[in-house]
mmCIF file of N, CA, C and O in Angstrom:
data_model
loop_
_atom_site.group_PDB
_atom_site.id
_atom_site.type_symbol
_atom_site.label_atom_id
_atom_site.label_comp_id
_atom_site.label_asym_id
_atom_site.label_seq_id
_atom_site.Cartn_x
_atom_site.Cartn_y
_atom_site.Cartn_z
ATOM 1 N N UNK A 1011 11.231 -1.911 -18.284
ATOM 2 C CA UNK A 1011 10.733 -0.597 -17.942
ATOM 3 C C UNK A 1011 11.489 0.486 -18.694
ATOM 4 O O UNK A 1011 10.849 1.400 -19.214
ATOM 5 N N UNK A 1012 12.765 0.440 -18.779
ATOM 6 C CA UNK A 1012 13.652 1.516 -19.182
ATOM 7 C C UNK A 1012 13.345 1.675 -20.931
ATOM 8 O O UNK A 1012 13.239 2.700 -21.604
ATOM 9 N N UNK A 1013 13.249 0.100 -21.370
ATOM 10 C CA UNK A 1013 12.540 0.240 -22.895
ATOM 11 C C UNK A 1013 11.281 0.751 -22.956
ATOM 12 O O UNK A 1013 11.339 1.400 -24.000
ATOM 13 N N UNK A 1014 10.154 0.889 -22.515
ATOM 14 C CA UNK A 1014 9.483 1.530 -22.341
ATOM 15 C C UNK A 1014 9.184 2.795 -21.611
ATOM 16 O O UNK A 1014 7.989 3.064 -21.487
ATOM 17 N N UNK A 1015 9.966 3.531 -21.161
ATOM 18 C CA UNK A 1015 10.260 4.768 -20.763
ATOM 19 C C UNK A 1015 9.875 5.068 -19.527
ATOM 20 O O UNK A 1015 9.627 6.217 -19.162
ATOM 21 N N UNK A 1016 9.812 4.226 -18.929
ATOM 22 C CA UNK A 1016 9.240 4.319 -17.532
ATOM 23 C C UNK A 1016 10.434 4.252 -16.359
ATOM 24 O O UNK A 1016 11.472 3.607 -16.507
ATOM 25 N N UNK A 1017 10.152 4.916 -15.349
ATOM 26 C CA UNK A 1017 11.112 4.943 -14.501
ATOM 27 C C UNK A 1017 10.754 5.231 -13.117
ATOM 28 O O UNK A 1017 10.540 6.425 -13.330
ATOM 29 N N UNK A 1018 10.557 5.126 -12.086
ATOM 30 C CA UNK A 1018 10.151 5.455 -11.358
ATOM 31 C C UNK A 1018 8.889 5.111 -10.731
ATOM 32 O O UNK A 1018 8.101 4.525 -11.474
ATOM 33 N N UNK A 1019 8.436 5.376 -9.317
ATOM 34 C CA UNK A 1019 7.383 4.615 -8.724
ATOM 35 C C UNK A 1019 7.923 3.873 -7.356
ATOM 36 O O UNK A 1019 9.059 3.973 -6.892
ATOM 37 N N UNK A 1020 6.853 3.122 -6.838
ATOM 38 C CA UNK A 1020 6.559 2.681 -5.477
ATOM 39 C C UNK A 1020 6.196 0.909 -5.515
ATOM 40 O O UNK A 1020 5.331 0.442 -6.256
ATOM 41 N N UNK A 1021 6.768 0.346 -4.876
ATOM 42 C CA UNK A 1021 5.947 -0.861 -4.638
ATOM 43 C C UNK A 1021 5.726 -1.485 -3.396
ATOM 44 O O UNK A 1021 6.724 -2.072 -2.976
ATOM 45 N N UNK A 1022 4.398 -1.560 -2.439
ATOM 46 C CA UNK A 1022 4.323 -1.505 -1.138
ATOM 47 C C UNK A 1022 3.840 -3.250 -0.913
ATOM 48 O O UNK A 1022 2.672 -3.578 -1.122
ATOM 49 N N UNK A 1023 4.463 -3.857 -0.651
ATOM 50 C CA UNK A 1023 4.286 -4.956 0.206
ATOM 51 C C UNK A 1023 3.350 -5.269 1.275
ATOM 52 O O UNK A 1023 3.803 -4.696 2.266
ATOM 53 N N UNK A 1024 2.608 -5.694 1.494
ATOM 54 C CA UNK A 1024 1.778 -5.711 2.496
ATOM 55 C C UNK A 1024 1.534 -7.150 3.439
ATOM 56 O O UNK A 1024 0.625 -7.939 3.180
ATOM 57 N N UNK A 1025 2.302 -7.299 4.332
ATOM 58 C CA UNK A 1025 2.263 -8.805 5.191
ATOM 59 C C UNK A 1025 3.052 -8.961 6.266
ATOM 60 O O UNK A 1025 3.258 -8.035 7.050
ATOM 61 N N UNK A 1026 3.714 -10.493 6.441
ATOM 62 C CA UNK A 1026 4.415 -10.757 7.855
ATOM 63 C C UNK A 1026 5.162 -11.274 6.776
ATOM 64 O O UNK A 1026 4.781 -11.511 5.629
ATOM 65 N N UNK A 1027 6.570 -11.456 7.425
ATOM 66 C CA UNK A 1027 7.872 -12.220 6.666
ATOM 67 C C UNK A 1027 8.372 -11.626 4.897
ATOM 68 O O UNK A 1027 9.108 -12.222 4.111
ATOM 69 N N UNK A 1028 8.004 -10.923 4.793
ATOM 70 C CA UNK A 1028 8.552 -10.631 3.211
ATOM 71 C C UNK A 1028 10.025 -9.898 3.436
ATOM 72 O O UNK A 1028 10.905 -9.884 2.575
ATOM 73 N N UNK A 1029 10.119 -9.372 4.572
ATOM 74 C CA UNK A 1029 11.781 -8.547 4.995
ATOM 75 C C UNK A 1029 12.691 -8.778 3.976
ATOM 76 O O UNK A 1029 13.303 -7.815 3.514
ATOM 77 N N UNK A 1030 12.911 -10.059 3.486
ATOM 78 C CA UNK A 1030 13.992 -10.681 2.839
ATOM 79 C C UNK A 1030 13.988 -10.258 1.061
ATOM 80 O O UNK A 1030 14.626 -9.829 0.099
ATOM 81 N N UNK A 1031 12.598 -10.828 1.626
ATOM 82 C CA UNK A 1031 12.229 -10.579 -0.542
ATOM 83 C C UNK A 1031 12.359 -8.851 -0.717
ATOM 84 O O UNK A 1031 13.098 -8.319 -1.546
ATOM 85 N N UNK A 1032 11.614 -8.227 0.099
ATOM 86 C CA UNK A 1032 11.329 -6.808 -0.188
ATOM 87 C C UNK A 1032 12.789 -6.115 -0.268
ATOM 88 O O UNK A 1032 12.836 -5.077 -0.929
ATOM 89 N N UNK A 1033 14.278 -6.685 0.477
ATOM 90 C CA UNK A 1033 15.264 -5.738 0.596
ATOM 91 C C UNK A 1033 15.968 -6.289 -0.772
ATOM 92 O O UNK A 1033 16.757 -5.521 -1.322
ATOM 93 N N UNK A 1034 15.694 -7.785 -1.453
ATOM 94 C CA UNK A 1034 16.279 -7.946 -2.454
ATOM 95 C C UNK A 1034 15.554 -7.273 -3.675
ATOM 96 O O UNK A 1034 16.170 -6.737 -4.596
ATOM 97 N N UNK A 1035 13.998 -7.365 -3.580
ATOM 98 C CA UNK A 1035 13.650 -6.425 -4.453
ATOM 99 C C UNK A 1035 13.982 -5.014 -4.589
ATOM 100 O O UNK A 1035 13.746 -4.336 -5.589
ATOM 101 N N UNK A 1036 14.390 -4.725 -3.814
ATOM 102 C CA UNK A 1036 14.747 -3.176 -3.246
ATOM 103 C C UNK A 1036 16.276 -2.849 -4.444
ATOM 104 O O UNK A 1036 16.244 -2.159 -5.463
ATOM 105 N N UNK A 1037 17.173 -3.411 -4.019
ATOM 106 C CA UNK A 1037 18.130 -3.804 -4.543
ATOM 107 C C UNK A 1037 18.003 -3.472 -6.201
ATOM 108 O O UNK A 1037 18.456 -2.550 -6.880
ATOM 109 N N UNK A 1038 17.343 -4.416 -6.464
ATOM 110 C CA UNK A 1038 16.793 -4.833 -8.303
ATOM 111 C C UNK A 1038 16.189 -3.565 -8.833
ATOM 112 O O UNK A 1038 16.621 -3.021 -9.850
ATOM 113 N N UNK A 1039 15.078 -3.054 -8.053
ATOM 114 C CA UNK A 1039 13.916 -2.227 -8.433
ATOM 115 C C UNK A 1039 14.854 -0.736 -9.038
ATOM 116 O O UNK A 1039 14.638 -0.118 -10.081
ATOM 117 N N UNK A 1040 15.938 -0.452 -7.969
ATOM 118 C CA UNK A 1040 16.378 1.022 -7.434
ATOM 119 C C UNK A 1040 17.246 1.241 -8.993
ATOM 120 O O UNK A 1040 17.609 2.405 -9.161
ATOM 121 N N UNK A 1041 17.546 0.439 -9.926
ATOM 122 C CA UNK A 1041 17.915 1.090 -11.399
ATOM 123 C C UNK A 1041 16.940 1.512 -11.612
ATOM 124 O O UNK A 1041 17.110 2.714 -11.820
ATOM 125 N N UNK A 1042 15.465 1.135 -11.741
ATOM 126 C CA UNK A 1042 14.734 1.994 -12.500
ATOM 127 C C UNK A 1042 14.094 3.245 -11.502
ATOM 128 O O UNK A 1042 13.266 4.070 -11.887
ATOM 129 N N UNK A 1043 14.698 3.171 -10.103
ATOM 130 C CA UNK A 1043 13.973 4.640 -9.193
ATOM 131 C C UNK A 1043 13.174 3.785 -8.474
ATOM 132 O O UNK A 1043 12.957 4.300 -7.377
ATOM 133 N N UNK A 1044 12.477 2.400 -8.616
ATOM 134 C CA UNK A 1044 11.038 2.136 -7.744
ATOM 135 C C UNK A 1044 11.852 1.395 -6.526
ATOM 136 O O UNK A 1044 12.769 0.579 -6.614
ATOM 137 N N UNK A 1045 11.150 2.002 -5.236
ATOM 138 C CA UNK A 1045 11.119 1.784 -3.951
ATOM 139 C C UNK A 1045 10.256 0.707 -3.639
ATOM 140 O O UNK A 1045 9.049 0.586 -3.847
ATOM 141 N N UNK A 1046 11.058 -0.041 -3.116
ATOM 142 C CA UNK A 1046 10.209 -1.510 -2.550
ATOM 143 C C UNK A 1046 9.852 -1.229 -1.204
ATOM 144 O O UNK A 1046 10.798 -0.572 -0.768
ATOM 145 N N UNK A 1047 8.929 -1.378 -0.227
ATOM 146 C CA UNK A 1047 9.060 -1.523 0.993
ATOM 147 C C UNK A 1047 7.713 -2.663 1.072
ATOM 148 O O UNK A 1047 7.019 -3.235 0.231
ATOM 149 N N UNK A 1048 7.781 -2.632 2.621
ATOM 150 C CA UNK A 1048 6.805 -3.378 3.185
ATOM 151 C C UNK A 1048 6.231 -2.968 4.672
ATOM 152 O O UNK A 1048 6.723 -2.241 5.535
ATOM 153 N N UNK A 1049 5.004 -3.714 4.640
ATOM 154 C CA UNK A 1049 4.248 -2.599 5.933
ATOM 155 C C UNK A 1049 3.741 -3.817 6.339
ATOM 156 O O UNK A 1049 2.817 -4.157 5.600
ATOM 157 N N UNK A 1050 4.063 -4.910 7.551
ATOM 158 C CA UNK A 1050 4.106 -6.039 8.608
ATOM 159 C C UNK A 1050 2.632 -5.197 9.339
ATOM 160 O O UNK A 1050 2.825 -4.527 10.353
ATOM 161 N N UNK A 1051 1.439 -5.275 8.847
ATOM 162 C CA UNK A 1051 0.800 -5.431 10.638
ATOM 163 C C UNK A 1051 0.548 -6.141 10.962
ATOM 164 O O UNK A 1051 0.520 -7.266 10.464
ATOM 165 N N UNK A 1052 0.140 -5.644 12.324
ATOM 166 C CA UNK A 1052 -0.401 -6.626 13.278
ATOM 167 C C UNK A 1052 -1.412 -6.651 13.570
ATOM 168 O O UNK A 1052 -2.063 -5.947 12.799
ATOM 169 N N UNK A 1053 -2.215 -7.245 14.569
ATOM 170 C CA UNK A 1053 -3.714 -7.161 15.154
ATOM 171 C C UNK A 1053 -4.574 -6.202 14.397
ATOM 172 O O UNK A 1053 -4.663 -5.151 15.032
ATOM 173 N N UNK A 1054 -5.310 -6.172 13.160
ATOM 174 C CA UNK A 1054 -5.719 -5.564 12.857
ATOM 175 C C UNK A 1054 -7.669 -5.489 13.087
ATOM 176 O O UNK A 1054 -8.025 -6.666 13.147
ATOM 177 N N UNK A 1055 -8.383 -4.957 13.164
ATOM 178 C CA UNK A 1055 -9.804 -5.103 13.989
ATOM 179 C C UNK A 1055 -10.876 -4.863 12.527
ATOM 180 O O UNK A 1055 -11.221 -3.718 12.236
ATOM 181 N N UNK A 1056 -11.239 -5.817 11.857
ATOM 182 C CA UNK A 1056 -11.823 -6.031 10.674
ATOM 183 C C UNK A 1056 -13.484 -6.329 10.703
ATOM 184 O O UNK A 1056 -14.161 -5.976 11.669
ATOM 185 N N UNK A 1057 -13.913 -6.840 9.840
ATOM 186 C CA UNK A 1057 -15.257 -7.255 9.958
ATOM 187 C C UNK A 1057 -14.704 -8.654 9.811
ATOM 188 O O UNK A 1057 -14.968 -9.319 10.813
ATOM 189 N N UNK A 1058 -14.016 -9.333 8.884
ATOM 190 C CA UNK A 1058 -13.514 -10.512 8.444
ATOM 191 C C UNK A 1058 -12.402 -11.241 9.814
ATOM 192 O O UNK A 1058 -12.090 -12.419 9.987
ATOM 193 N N UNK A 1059 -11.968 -9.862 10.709
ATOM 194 C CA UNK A 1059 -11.275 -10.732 11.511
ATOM 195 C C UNK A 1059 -11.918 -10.725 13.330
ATOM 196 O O UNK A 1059 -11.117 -10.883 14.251
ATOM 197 N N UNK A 1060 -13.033 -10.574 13.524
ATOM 198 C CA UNK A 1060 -13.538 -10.193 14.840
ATOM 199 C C UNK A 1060 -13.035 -11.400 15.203
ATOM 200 O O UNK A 1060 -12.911 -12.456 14.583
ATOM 201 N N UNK A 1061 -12.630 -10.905 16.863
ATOM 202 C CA UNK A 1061 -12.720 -11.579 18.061
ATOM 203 C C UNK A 1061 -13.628 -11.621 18.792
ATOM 204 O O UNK A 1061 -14.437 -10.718 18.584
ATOM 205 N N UNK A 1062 -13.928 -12.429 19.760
ATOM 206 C CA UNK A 1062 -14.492 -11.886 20.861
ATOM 207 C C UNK A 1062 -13.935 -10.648 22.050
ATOM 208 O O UNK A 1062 -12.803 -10.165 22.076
ATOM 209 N N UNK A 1063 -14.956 -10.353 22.887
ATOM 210 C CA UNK A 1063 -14.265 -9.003 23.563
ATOM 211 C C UNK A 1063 -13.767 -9.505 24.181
ATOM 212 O O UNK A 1063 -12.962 -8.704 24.657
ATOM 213 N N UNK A 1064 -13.554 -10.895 24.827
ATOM 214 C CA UNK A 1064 -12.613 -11.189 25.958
ATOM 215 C C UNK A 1064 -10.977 -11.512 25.329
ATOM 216 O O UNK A 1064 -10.052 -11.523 26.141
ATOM 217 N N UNK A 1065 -10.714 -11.753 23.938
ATOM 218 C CA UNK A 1065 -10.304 -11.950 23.325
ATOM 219 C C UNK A 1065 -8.964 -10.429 22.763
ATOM 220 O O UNK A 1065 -7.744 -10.263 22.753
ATOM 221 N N UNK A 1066 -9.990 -9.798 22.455
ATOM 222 C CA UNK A 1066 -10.062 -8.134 22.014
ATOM 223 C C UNK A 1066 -8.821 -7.447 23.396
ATOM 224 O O UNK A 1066 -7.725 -6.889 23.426
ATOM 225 N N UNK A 1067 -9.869 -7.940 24.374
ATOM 226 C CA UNK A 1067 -9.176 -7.043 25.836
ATOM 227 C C UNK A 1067 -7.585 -7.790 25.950
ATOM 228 O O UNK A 1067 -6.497 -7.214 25.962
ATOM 229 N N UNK A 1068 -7.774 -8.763 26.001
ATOM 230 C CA UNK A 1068 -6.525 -9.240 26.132
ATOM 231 C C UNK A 1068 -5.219 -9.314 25.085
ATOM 232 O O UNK A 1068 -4.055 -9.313 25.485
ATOM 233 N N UNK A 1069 -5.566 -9.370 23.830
ATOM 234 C CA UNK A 1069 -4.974 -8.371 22.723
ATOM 235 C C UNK A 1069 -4.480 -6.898 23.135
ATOM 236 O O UNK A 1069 -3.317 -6.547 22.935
ATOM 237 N N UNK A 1070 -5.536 -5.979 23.781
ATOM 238 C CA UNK A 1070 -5.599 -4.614 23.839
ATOM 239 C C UNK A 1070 -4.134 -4.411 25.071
ATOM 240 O O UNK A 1070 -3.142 -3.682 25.098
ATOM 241 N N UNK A 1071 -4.733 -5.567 26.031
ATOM 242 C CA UNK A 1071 -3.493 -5.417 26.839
ATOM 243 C C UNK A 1071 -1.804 -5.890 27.013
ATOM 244 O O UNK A 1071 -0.849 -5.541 27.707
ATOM 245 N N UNK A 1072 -2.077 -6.869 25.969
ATOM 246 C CA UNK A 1072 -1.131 -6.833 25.835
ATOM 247 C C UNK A 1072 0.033 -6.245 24.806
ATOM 248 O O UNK A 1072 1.206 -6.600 24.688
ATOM 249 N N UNK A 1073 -0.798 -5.097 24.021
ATOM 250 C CA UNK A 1073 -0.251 -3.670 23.040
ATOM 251 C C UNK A 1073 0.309 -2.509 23.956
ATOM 252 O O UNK A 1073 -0.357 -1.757 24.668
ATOM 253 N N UNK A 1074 1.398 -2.525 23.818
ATOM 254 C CA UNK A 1074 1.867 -0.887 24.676
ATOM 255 C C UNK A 1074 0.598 -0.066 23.970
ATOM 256 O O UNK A 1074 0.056 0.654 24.808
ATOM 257 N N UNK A 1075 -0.054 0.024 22.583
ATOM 258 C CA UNK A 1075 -0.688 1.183 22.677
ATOM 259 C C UNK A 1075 -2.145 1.250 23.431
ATOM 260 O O UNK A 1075 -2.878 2.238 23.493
ATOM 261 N N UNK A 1076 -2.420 -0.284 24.089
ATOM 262 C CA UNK A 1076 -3.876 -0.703 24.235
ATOM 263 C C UNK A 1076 -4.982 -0.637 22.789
ATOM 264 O O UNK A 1076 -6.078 -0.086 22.686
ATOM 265 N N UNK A 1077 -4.447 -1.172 22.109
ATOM 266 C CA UNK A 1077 -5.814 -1.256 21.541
ATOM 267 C C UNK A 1077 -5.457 -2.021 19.984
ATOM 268 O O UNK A 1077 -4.282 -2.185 19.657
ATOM 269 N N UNK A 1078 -6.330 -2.358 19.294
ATOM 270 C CA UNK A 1078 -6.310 -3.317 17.872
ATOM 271 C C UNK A 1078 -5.988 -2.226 16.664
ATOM 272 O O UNK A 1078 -6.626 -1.176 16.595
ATOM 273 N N UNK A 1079 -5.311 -2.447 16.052
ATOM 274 C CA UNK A 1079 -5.430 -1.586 14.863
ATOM 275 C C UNK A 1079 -6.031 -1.275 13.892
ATOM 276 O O UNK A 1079 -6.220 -2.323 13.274
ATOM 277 N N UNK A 1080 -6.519 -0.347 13.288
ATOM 278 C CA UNK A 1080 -7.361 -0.553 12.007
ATOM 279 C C UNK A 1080 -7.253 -0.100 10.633
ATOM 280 O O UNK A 1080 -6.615 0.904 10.315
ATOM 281 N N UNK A 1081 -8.020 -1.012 9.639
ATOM 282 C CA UNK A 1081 -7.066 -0.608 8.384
ATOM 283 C C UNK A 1081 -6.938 0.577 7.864
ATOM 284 O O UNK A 1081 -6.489 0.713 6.726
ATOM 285 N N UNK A 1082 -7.307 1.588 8.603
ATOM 286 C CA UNK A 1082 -6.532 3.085 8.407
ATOM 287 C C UNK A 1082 -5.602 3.170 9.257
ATOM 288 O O UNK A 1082 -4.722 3.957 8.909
ATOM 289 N N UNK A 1083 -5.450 2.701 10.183
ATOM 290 C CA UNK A 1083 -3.759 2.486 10.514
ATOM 291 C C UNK A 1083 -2.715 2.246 9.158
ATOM 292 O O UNK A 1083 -1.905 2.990 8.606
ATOM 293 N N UNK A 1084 -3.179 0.740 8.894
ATOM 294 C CA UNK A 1084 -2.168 0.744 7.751
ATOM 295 C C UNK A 1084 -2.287 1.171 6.567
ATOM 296 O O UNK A 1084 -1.373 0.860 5.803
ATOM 297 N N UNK A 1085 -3.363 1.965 6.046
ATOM 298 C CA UNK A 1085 -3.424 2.470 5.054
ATOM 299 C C UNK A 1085 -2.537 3.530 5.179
ATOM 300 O O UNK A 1085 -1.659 3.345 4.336
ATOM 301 N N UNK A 1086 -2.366 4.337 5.674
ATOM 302 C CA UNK A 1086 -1.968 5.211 6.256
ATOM 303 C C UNK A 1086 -0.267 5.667 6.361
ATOM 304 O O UNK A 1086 0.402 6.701 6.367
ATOM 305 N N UNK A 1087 -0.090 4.377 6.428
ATOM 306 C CA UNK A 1087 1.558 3.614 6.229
ATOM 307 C C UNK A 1087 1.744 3.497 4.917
ATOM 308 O O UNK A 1087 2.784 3.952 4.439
ATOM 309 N N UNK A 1088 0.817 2.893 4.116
ATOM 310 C CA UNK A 1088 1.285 2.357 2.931
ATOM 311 C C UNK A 1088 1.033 4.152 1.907
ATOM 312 O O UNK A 1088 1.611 4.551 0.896
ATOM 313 N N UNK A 1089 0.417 4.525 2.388
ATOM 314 C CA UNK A 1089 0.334 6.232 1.581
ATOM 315 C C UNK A 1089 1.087 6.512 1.855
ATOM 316 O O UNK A 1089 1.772 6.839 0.886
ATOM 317 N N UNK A 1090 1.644 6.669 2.888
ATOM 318 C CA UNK A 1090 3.458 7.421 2.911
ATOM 319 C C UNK A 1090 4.443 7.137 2.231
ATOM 320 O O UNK A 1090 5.294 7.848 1.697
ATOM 321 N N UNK A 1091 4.197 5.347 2.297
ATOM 322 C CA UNK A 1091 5.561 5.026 1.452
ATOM 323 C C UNK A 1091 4.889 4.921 -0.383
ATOM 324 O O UNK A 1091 5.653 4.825 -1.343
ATOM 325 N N UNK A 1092 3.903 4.952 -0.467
ATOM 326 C CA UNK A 1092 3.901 4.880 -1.598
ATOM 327 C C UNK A 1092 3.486 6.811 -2.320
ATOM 328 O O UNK A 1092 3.149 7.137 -3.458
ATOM 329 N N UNK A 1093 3.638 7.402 -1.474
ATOM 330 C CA UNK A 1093 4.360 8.747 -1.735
ATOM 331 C C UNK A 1093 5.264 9.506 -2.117
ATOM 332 O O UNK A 1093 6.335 8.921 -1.955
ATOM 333 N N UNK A 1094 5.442 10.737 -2.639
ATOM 334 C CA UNK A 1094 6.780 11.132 -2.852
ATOM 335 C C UNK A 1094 7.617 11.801 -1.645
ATOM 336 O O UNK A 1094 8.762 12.232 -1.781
ATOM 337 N N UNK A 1095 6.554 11.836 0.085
ATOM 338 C CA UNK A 1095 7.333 12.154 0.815
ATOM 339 C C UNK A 1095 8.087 11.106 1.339
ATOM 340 O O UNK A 1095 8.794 11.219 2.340
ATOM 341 N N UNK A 1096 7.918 9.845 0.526
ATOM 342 C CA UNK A 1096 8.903 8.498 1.027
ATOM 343 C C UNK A 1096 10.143 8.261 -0.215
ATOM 344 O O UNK A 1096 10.539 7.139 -0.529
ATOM 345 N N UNK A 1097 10.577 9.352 -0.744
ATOM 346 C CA UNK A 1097 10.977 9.355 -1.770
ATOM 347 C C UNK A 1097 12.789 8.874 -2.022
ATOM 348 O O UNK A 1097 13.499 8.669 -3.006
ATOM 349 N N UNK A 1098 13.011 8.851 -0.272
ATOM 350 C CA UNK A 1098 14.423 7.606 0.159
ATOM 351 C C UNK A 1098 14.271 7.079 0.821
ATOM 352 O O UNK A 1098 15.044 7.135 1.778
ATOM 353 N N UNK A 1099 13.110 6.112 0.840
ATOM 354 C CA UNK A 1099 13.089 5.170 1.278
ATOM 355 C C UNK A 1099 12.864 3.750 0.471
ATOM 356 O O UNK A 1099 12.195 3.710 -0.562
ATOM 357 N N UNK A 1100 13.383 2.790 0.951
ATOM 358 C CA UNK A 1100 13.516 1.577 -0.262
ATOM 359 C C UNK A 1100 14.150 0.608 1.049
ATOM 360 O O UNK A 1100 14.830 0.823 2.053
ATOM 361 N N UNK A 1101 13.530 -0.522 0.430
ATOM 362 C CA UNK A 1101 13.876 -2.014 1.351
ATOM 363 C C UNK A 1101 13.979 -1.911 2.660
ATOM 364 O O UNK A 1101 14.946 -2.437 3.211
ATOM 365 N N UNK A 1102 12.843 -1.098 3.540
ATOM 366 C CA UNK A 1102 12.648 -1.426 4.323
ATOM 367 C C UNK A 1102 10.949 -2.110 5.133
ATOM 368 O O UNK A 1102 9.977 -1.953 4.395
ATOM 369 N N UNK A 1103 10.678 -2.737 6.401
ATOM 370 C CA UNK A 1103 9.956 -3.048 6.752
ATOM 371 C C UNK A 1103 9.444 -2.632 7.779
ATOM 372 O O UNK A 1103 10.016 -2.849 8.848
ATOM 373 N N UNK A 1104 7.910 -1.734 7.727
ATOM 374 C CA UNK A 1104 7.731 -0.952 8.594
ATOM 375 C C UNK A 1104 6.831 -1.342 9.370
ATOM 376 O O UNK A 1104 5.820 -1.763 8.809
ATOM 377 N N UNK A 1105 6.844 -1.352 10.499
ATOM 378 C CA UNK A 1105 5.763 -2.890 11.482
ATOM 379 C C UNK A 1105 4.817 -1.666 11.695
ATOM 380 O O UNK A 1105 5.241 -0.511 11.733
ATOM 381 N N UNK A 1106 3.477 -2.015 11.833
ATOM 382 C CA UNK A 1106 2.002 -1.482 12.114
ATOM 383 C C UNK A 1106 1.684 -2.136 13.328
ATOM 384 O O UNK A 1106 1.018 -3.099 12.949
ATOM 385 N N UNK A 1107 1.744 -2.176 14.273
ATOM 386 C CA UNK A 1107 1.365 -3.329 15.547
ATOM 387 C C UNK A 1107 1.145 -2.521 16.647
ATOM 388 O O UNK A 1107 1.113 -3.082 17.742
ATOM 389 N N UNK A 1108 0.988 -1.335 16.592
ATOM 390 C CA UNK A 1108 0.733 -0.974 18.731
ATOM 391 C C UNK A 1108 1.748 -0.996 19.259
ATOM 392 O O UNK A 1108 1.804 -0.869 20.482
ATOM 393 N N UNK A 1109 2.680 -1.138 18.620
ATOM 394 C CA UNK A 1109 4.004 -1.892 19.634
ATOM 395 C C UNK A 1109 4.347 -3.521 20.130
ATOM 396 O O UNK A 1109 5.310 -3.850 20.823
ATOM 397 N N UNK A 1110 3.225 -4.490 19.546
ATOM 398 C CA UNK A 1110 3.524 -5.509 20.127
ATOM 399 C C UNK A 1110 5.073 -6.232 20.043
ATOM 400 O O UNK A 1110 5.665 -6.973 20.828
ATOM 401 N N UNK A 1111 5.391 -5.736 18.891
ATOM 402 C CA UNK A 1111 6.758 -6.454 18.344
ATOM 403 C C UNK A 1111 8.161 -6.062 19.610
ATOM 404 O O UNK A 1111 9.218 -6.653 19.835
ATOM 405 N N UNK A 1112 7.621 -4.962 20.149
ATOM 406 C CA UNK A 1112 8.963 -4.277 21.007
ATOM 407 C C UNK A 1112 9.128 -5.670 22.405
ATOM 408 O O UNK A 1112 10.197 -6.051 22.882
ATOM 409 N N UNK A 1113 7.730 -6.179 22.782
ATOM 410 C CA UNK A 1113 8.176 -7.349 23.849
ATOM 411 C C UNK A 1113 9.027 -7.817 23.823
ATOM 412 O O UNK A 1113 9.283 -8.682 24.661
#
């Protein structure tokens, strides 16, 4: 990158378990300025991932926020960090879930 004059930028992770890779990439990336993170959701409410509603409800209840997330939830996440108002932030993992993770 630096031979080619580039410097700087975002790289957003998107999954479950990368914590590890993303803080070592983090690490590597931060000579040339680029911010690694990652955005963990959870339950997300898709066309590709329907449940049933009995399914749905019991998901919903068991979310402190009640309810499934959707991919403007995490879009939403990943625009921040791949923003310049995320502009110190690097190697971290930011969970999308309703809260389920706090159980």
């Amino acid at each position: 990158m630096e031979q080619a004059g580039h410097t700087g930028g975002s790289v957003v992770n998107v999954g479950r378990g990368l914590a590890a890779l993303t803080r070592e990439f983090a690490v590597v990336a931060a000579r040339w300025n680029v911010r690694v993170n990652t955005v963990a959701p959870g339950t997300i409410k898709t066309p590709e991932h329907d449940v049933s509603p009995e399914l749905a409800q019991l998901l919903c209840d068991a979310t402190p926020l009640r309810r499934l997330g959707t991919p403007d939830d995490v879009a939403a996440v990943v625009e921040f960090l791949a923003s310049d108002d995320a502009a110190f932030v690097t190697g971290a993992e930011w969970v999308v879930d309703g809260g389920w993770s706090v159980w």
